[in-house]
Amino acid sequence: MWIYITGGILLVLAVYLIVKGIRCNMAVKSSEESLAAYDAKTAHLSYGDMSYADKGKGEVILSVHGIFGGYDQACNTCEDFNTDYRIIAPSRFGYLGSDVLGNGTPAFLCNDYAIFLISLLFKPIMGMEPSTIYSMLPVRDRKDGVILDSSITNPEMASYTDTEKAISRFPNCTFISFESGGHLLSGHGKEIKKAVSEFISK
């Protein structure tokens, strides 16, 4: 009896993992096609190549993406500003075509399938919808940046208190915070747009 139950559970698990693998491959291909629409350019800088998107006209907003991002995420973050401003959205070190110099890649589990599998945990852990995974693919093209952020950049921004302490490092900084919205500050687009517009007008 237990053999059949165990076998059934293993069969269901195997089918689930196979289906997830197929869906992951389809999502990666779709993401790769979507990236082409950004018409990313490459700047050849002294420390290596940096990919970036350049959209719109007017006063410039430099949009810097977060972990698992790239020029695509940085562009999407500012989509409400495209009609009034010029958005320059670079991929930071190790993300989507931007180089990393030196040893920035310690061992770390970071691939498309693994992240796709745990996307169901995004909501309880980070307040993000599981569908956010589609903006993080392909992970393999962002891996070096994710590893660099995880080991060097993000520990300094581990909590709200740490973020508050970092504000003094940025001259003329405007800092706004929200009690809801999760990792992506969902539902606060109007407040963010108002703050950015007021900052630029000053």
mmCIF file of C-alpha atoms in Angstrom:
data_model
loop_
_atom_site.group_PDB
_atom_site.id
_atom_site.type_symbol
_atom_site.label_atom_id
_atom_site.label_comp_id
_atom_site.label_asym_id
_atom_site.label_seq_id
_atom_site.Cartn_x
_atom_site.Cartn_y
_atom_site.Cartn_z
ATOM 1 C CA MET A 1 0.000 0.000 0.000
ATOM 2 C CA TRP A 2 2.716 2.494 1.039
ATOM 3 C CA ILE A 3 4.700 1.613 -2.085
ATOM 4 C CA TYR A 4 1.788 2.723 -4.281
ATOM 5 C CA ILE A 5 1.225 5.903 -2.255
ATOM 6 C CA THR A 6 4.921 6.793 -2.384
ATOM 7 C CA GLY A 7 5.077 5.953 -6.083
ATOM 8 C CA GLY A 8 2.014 8.122 -6.738
ATOM 9 C CA ILE A 9 3.494 11.060 -4.853
ATOM 10 C CA LEU A 10 6.800 10.735 -6.730
ATOM 11 C CA LEU A 11 4.952 10.510 -10.065
ATOM 12 C CA VAL A 12 2.937 13.656 -9.310
ATOM 13 C CA LEU A 13 6.117 15.456 -8.208
ATOM 14 C CA ALA A 14 7.952 14.371 -11.370
ATOM 15 C CA VAL A 15 5.092 15.563 -13.607
ATOM 16 C CA TYR A 16 4.958 18.867 -11.693
ATOM 17 C CA LEU A 17 8.709 19.440 -12.140
ATOM 18 C CA ILE A 18 8.556 18.559 -15.834
ATOM 19 C CA VAL A 19 5.628 20.912 -16.440
ATOM 20 C CA LYS A 20 7.431 23.665 -14.514
ATOM 21 C CA GLY A 21 10.521 23.056 -16.641
ATOM 22 C CA ILE A 22 8.534 23.406 -19.864
ATOM 23 C CA ARG A 23 6.816 26.574 -18.620
ATOM 24 C CA CYS A 24 10.176 27.975 -17.518
ATOM 25 C CA ASN A 25 11.722 27.392 -20.960
ATOM 26 C CA MET A 26 8.755 29.063 -22.640
ATOM 27 C CA ALA A 27 8.979 32.036 -20.269
ATOM 28 C CA VAL A 28 12.723 32.437 -20.878
ATOM 29 C CA LYS A 29 12.234 32.471 -24.654
ATOM 30 C CA SER A 30 9.445 35.029 -24.321
ATOM 31 C CA SER A 31 11.638 37.221 -22.080
ATOM 32 C CA GLU A 32 14.522 37.068 -24.541
ATOM 33 C CA GLU A 33 12.193 38.255 -27.313
ATOM 34 C CA SER A 34 10.871 41.068 -25.107
ATOM 35 C CA LEU A 35 14.394 42.343 -24.389
ATOM 36 C CA ALA A 36 14.927 43.054 -28.101
ATOM 37 C CA ALA A 37 12.132 45.668 -27.970
ATOM 38 C CA TYR A 38 14.207 47.896 -25.658
ATOM 39 C CA ASP A 39 16.767 48.578 -28.398
ATOM 40 C CA ALA A 40 19.561 48.568 -25.812
ATOM 41 C CA LYS A 41 22.814 50.337 -26.607
ATOM 42 C CA THR A 42 26.317 49.679 -25.305
ATOM 43 C CA ALA A 43 28.654 52.258 -23.811
ATOM 44 C CA HIS A 44 32.336 51.280 -23.904
ATOM 45 C CA LEU A 45 33.628 52.607 -20.610
ATOM 46 C CA SER A 46 37.052 52.426 -18.964
ATOM 47 C CA TYR A 47 35.887 49.618 -16.648
ATOM 48 C CA GLY A 48 34.113 47.610 -19.356
ATOM 49 C CA ASP A 49 30.960 47.637 -21.449
ATOM 50 C CA MET A 50 27.668 48.864 -20.021
ATOM 51 C CA SER A 51 24.320 48.194 -21.697
ATOM 52 C CA TYR A 52 21.562 50.766 -21.361
ATOM 53 C CA ALA A 53 18.196 51.829 -22.736
ATOM 54 C CA ASP A 54 17.512 55.445 -23.673
ATOM 55 C CA LYS A 55 13.851 56.453 -24.041
ATOM 56 C CA GLY A 56 11.903 59.708 -24.360
ATOM 57 C CA LYS A 57 12.936 63.365 -24.408
ATOM 58 C CA GLY A 58 13.321 66.175 -21.897
ATOM 59 C CA GLU A 59 14.966 66.373 -18.478
ATOM 60 C CA VAL A 60 16.924 63.202 -17.790
ATOM 61 C CA ILE A 61 15.963 60.626 -15.180
ATOM 62 C CA LEU A 62 18.633 58.044 -14.451
ATOM 63 C CA SER A 63 16.720 54.914 -13.478
ATOM 64 C CA VAL A 64 18.731 52.349 -11.536
ATOM 65 C CA HIS A 65 17.272 48.854 -11.223
ATOM 66 C CA GLY A 66 17.301 46.475 -8.282
ATOM 67 C CA ILE A 67 18.440 42.890 -7.858
ATOM 68 C CA PHE A 68 17.466 40.528 -10.694
ATOM 69 C CA GLY A 69 16.953 43.586 -12.876
ATOM 70 C CA GLY A 70 18.598 45.188 -15.879
ATOM 71 C CA TYR A 71 17.867 48.002 -18.320
ATOM 72 C CA ASP A 72 14.429 46.442 -18.858
ATOM 73 C CA GLN A 73 13.430 46.652 -15.190
ATOM 74 C CA ALA A 74 14.872 50.151 -14.907
ATOM 75 C CA CYS A 75 12.842 51.270 -17.946
ATOM 76 C CA ASN A 76 9.649 49.674 -16.682
ATOM 77 C CA THR A 77 10.042 51.360 -13.308
ATOM 78 C CA CYS A 78 9.798 54.740 -15.057
ATOM 79 C CA GLU A 79 7.121 53.946 -17.619
ATOM 80 C CA ASP A 80 4.843 56.616 -16.081
ATOM 81 C CA PHE A 81 7.489 59.248 -16.887
ATOM 82 C CA ASN A 82 8.191 58.344 -20.538
ATOM 83 C CA THR A 83 6.023 61.097 -22.014
ATOM 84 C CA ASP A 84 7.571 63.947 -19.989
ATOM 85 C CA TYR A 85 11.192 62.938 -19.439
ATOM 86 C CA ARG A 86 14.137 61.197 -21.023
ATOM 87 C CA ILE A 87 14.803 57.921 -19.238
ATOM 88 C CA ILE A 88 18.335 56.526 -19.221
ATOM 89 C CA ALA A 89 18.256 53.010 -17.805
ATOM 90 C CA PRO A 90 21.593 51.182 -17.528
ATOM 91 C CA SER A 91 22.208 47.593 -16.551
ATOM 92 C CA ARG A 92 24.419 47.677 -13.473
ATOM 93 C CA PHE A 93 27.589 45.585 -13.182
ATOM 94 C CA GLY A 94 26.917 41.995 -14.208
ATOM 95 C CA TYR A 95 23.382 42.542 -15.497
ATOM 96 C CA LEU A 96 22.161 42.140 -19.110
ATOM 97 C CA GLY A 97 25.278 42.892 -21.107
ATOM 98 C CA SER A 98 27.182 44.967 -18.548
ATOM 99 C CA ASP A 99 30.599 43.738 -17.507
ATOM 100 C CA VAL A 100 31.951 42.882 -14.070
ATOM 101 C CA LEU A 101 35.658 43.415 -13.548
ATOM 102 C CA GLY A 102 37.592 41.346 -11.058
ATOM 103 C CA ASN A 103 36.299 38.442 -9.023
ATOM 104 C CA GLY A 104 32.621 39.258 -8.539
ATOM 105 C CA THR A 105 31.176 35.767 -8.803
ATOM 106 C CA PRO A 106 31.392 33.590 -5.688
ATOM 107 C CA ALA A 107 29.476 30.299 -5.763
ATOM 108 C CA PHE A 108 25.705 30.863 -5.638
ATOM 109 C CA LEU A 109 22.594 29.001 -6.770
ATOM 110 C CA CYS A 110 21.111 31.264 -9.407
ATOM 111 C CA ASN A 111 19.488 29.879 -12.553
ATOM 112 C CA ASP A 112 16.243 30.204 -14.479
ATOM 113 C CA TYR A 113 14.665 26.937 -13.325
ATOM 114 C CA ALA A 114 15.523 27.312 -9.626
ATOM 115 C CA ILE A 115 14.129 30.844 -9.448
ATOM 116 C CA PHE A 116 11.066 29.848 -11.480
ATOM 117 C CA LEU A 117 10.330 27.051 -8.994
ATOM 118 C CA ILE A 118 10.475 29.307 -5.933
ATOM 119 C CA SER A 119 8.461 32.143 -7.484
ATOM 120 C CA LEU A 120 5.416 30.931 -5.529
ATOM 121 C CA LEU A 121 7.215 32.156 -2.395
ATOM 122 C CA PHE A 122 7.637 35.720 -3.676
ATOM 123 C CA LYS A 123 4.408 36.958 -2.080
ATOM 124 C CA PRO A 124 4.965 35.766 1.509
ATOM 125 C CA ILE A 125 8.679 36.605 1.526
ATOM 126 C CA MET A 126 8.916 39.879 -0.419
ATOM 127 C CA GLY A 127 5.343 40.997 -1.014
ATOM 128 C CA MET A 128 5.740 40.522 -4.777
ATOM 129 C CA GLU A 129 3.307 38.693 -7.009
ATOM 130 C CA PRO A 130 4.653 35.359 -8.355
ATOM 131 C CA SER A 131 4.206 36.783 -11.871
ATOM 132 C CA THR A 132 7.165 39.102 -11.126
ATOM 133 C CA ILE A 133 9.329 36.160 -12.200
ATOM 134 C CA TYR A 134 8.608 37.020 -15.830
ATOM 135 C CA SER A 135 10.446 40.333 -15.451
ATOM 136 C CA MET A 136 13.477 38.574 -13.934
ATOM 137 C CA LEU A 137 14.148 36.152 -16.791
ATOM 138 C CA PRO A 138 16.513 35.161 -18.222
ATOM 139 C CA VAL A 139 18.312 34.861 -14.880
ATOM 140 C CA ARG A 140 21.492 33.542 -16.540
ATOM 141 C CA ASP A 141 22.014 36.980 -18.150
ATOM 142 C CA ARG A 142 21.657 38.680 -14.755
ATOM 143 C CA LYS A 143 23.465 36.099 -12.626
ATOM 144 C CA ASP A 144 26.791 37.897 -12.138
ATOM 145 C CA GLY A 145 24.986 41.053 -11.007
ATOM 146 C CA VAL A 146 22.737 39.128 -8.616
ATOM 147 C CA ILE A 147 25.761 37.464 -7.046
ATOM 148 C CA LEU A 148 27.573 40.792 -6.752
ATOM 149 C CA ASP A 149 24.534 42.409 -5.125
ATOM 150 C CA SER A 150 23.973 39.512 -2.744
ATOM 151 C CA SER A 151 27.555 39.498 -1.516
ATOM 152 C CA ILE A 152 28.455 43.199 -1.590
ATOM 153 C CA THR A 153 25.659 45.688 -2.294
ATOM 154 C CA ASN A 154 22.488 44.410 -0.621
ATOM 155 C CA PRO A 155 23.789 43.623 2.886
ATOM 156 C CA GLU A 156 24.101 47.371 3.443
ATOM 157 C CA MET A 157 20.406 47.794 2.587
ATOM 158 C CA ALA A 158 19.199 44.864 4.679
ATOM 159 C CA SER A 159 16.592 46.788 6.639
ATOM 160 C CA TYR A 160 14.625 50.033 6.750
ATOM 161 C CA THR A 161 16.988 51.355 9.437
ATOM 162 C CA ASP A 162 20.023 50.603 7.250
ATOM 163 C CA THR A 163 18.387 52.435 4.365
ATOM 164 C CA GLU A 164 17.693 55.486 6.539
ATOM 165 C CA LYS A 165 21.349 55.566 7.579
ATOM 166 C CA ALA A 166 22.449 55.523 3.925
ATOM 167 C CA ILE A 167 20.403 58.609 2.992
ATOM 168 C CA SER A 168 23.067 61.033 4.225
ATOM 169 C CA ARG A 169 25.473 59.680 1.604
ATOM 170 C CA PHE A 170 23.352 61.163 -1.203
ATOM 171 C CA PRO A 171 23.375 64.972 -1.517
ATOM 172 C CA ASN A 172 19.965 66.634 -2.036
ATOM 173 C CA CYS A 173 18.199 63.302 -1.503
ATOM 174 C CA THR A 174 14.415 63.165 -1.243
ATOM 175 C CA PHE A 175 13.352 60.122 0.747
ATOM 176 C CA ILE A 176 9.776 58.866 0.926
ATOM 177 C CA SER A 177 8.600 55.640 2.519
ATOM 178 C CA PHE A 178 5.384 53.625 2.552
ATOM 179 C CA GLU A 179 3.929 51.206 5.084
ATOM 180 C CA SER A 180 2.454 49.014 2.342
ATOM 181 C CA GLY A 181 3.227 48.008 -1.214
ATOM 182 C CA GLY A 182 5.805 45.312 -0.666
ATOM 183 C CA HIS A 183 9.168 45.135 -2.364
ATOM 184 C CA LEU A 184 7.862 46.839 -5.527
ATOM 185 C CA LEU A 185 5.933 49.611 -3.708
ATOM 186 C CA SER A 186 2.751 48.546 -5.495
ATOM 187 C CA GLY A 187 -0.118 51.018 -5.370
ATOM 188 C CA HIS A 188 2.055 54.093 -4.806
ATOM 189 C CA GLY A 189 2.709 55.161 -8.390
ATOM 190 C CA LYS A 190 1.009 58.559 -8.006
ATOM 191 C CA GLU A 191 2.942 59.493 -4.870
ATOM 192 C CA ILE A 192 6.228 58.429 -6.458
ATOM 193 C CA LYS A 193 5.543 60.340 -9.680
ATOM 194 C CA LYS A 194 4.626 63.460 -7.684
ATOM 195 C CA ALA A 195 7.811 63.234 -5.582
ATOM 196 C CA VAL A 196 10.019 62.743 -8.652
ATOM 197 C CA SER A 197 8.384 65.636 -10.530
ATOM 198 C CA GLU A 198 8.813 67.956 -7.526
ATOM 199 C CA PHE A 199 12.434 66.874 -7.120
ATOM 200 C CA ILE A 200 13.216 67.605 -10.778
ATOM 201 C CA SER A 201 11.404 70.971 -10.733
ATOM 202 C CA LYS A 202 13.617 72.103 -7.812
#
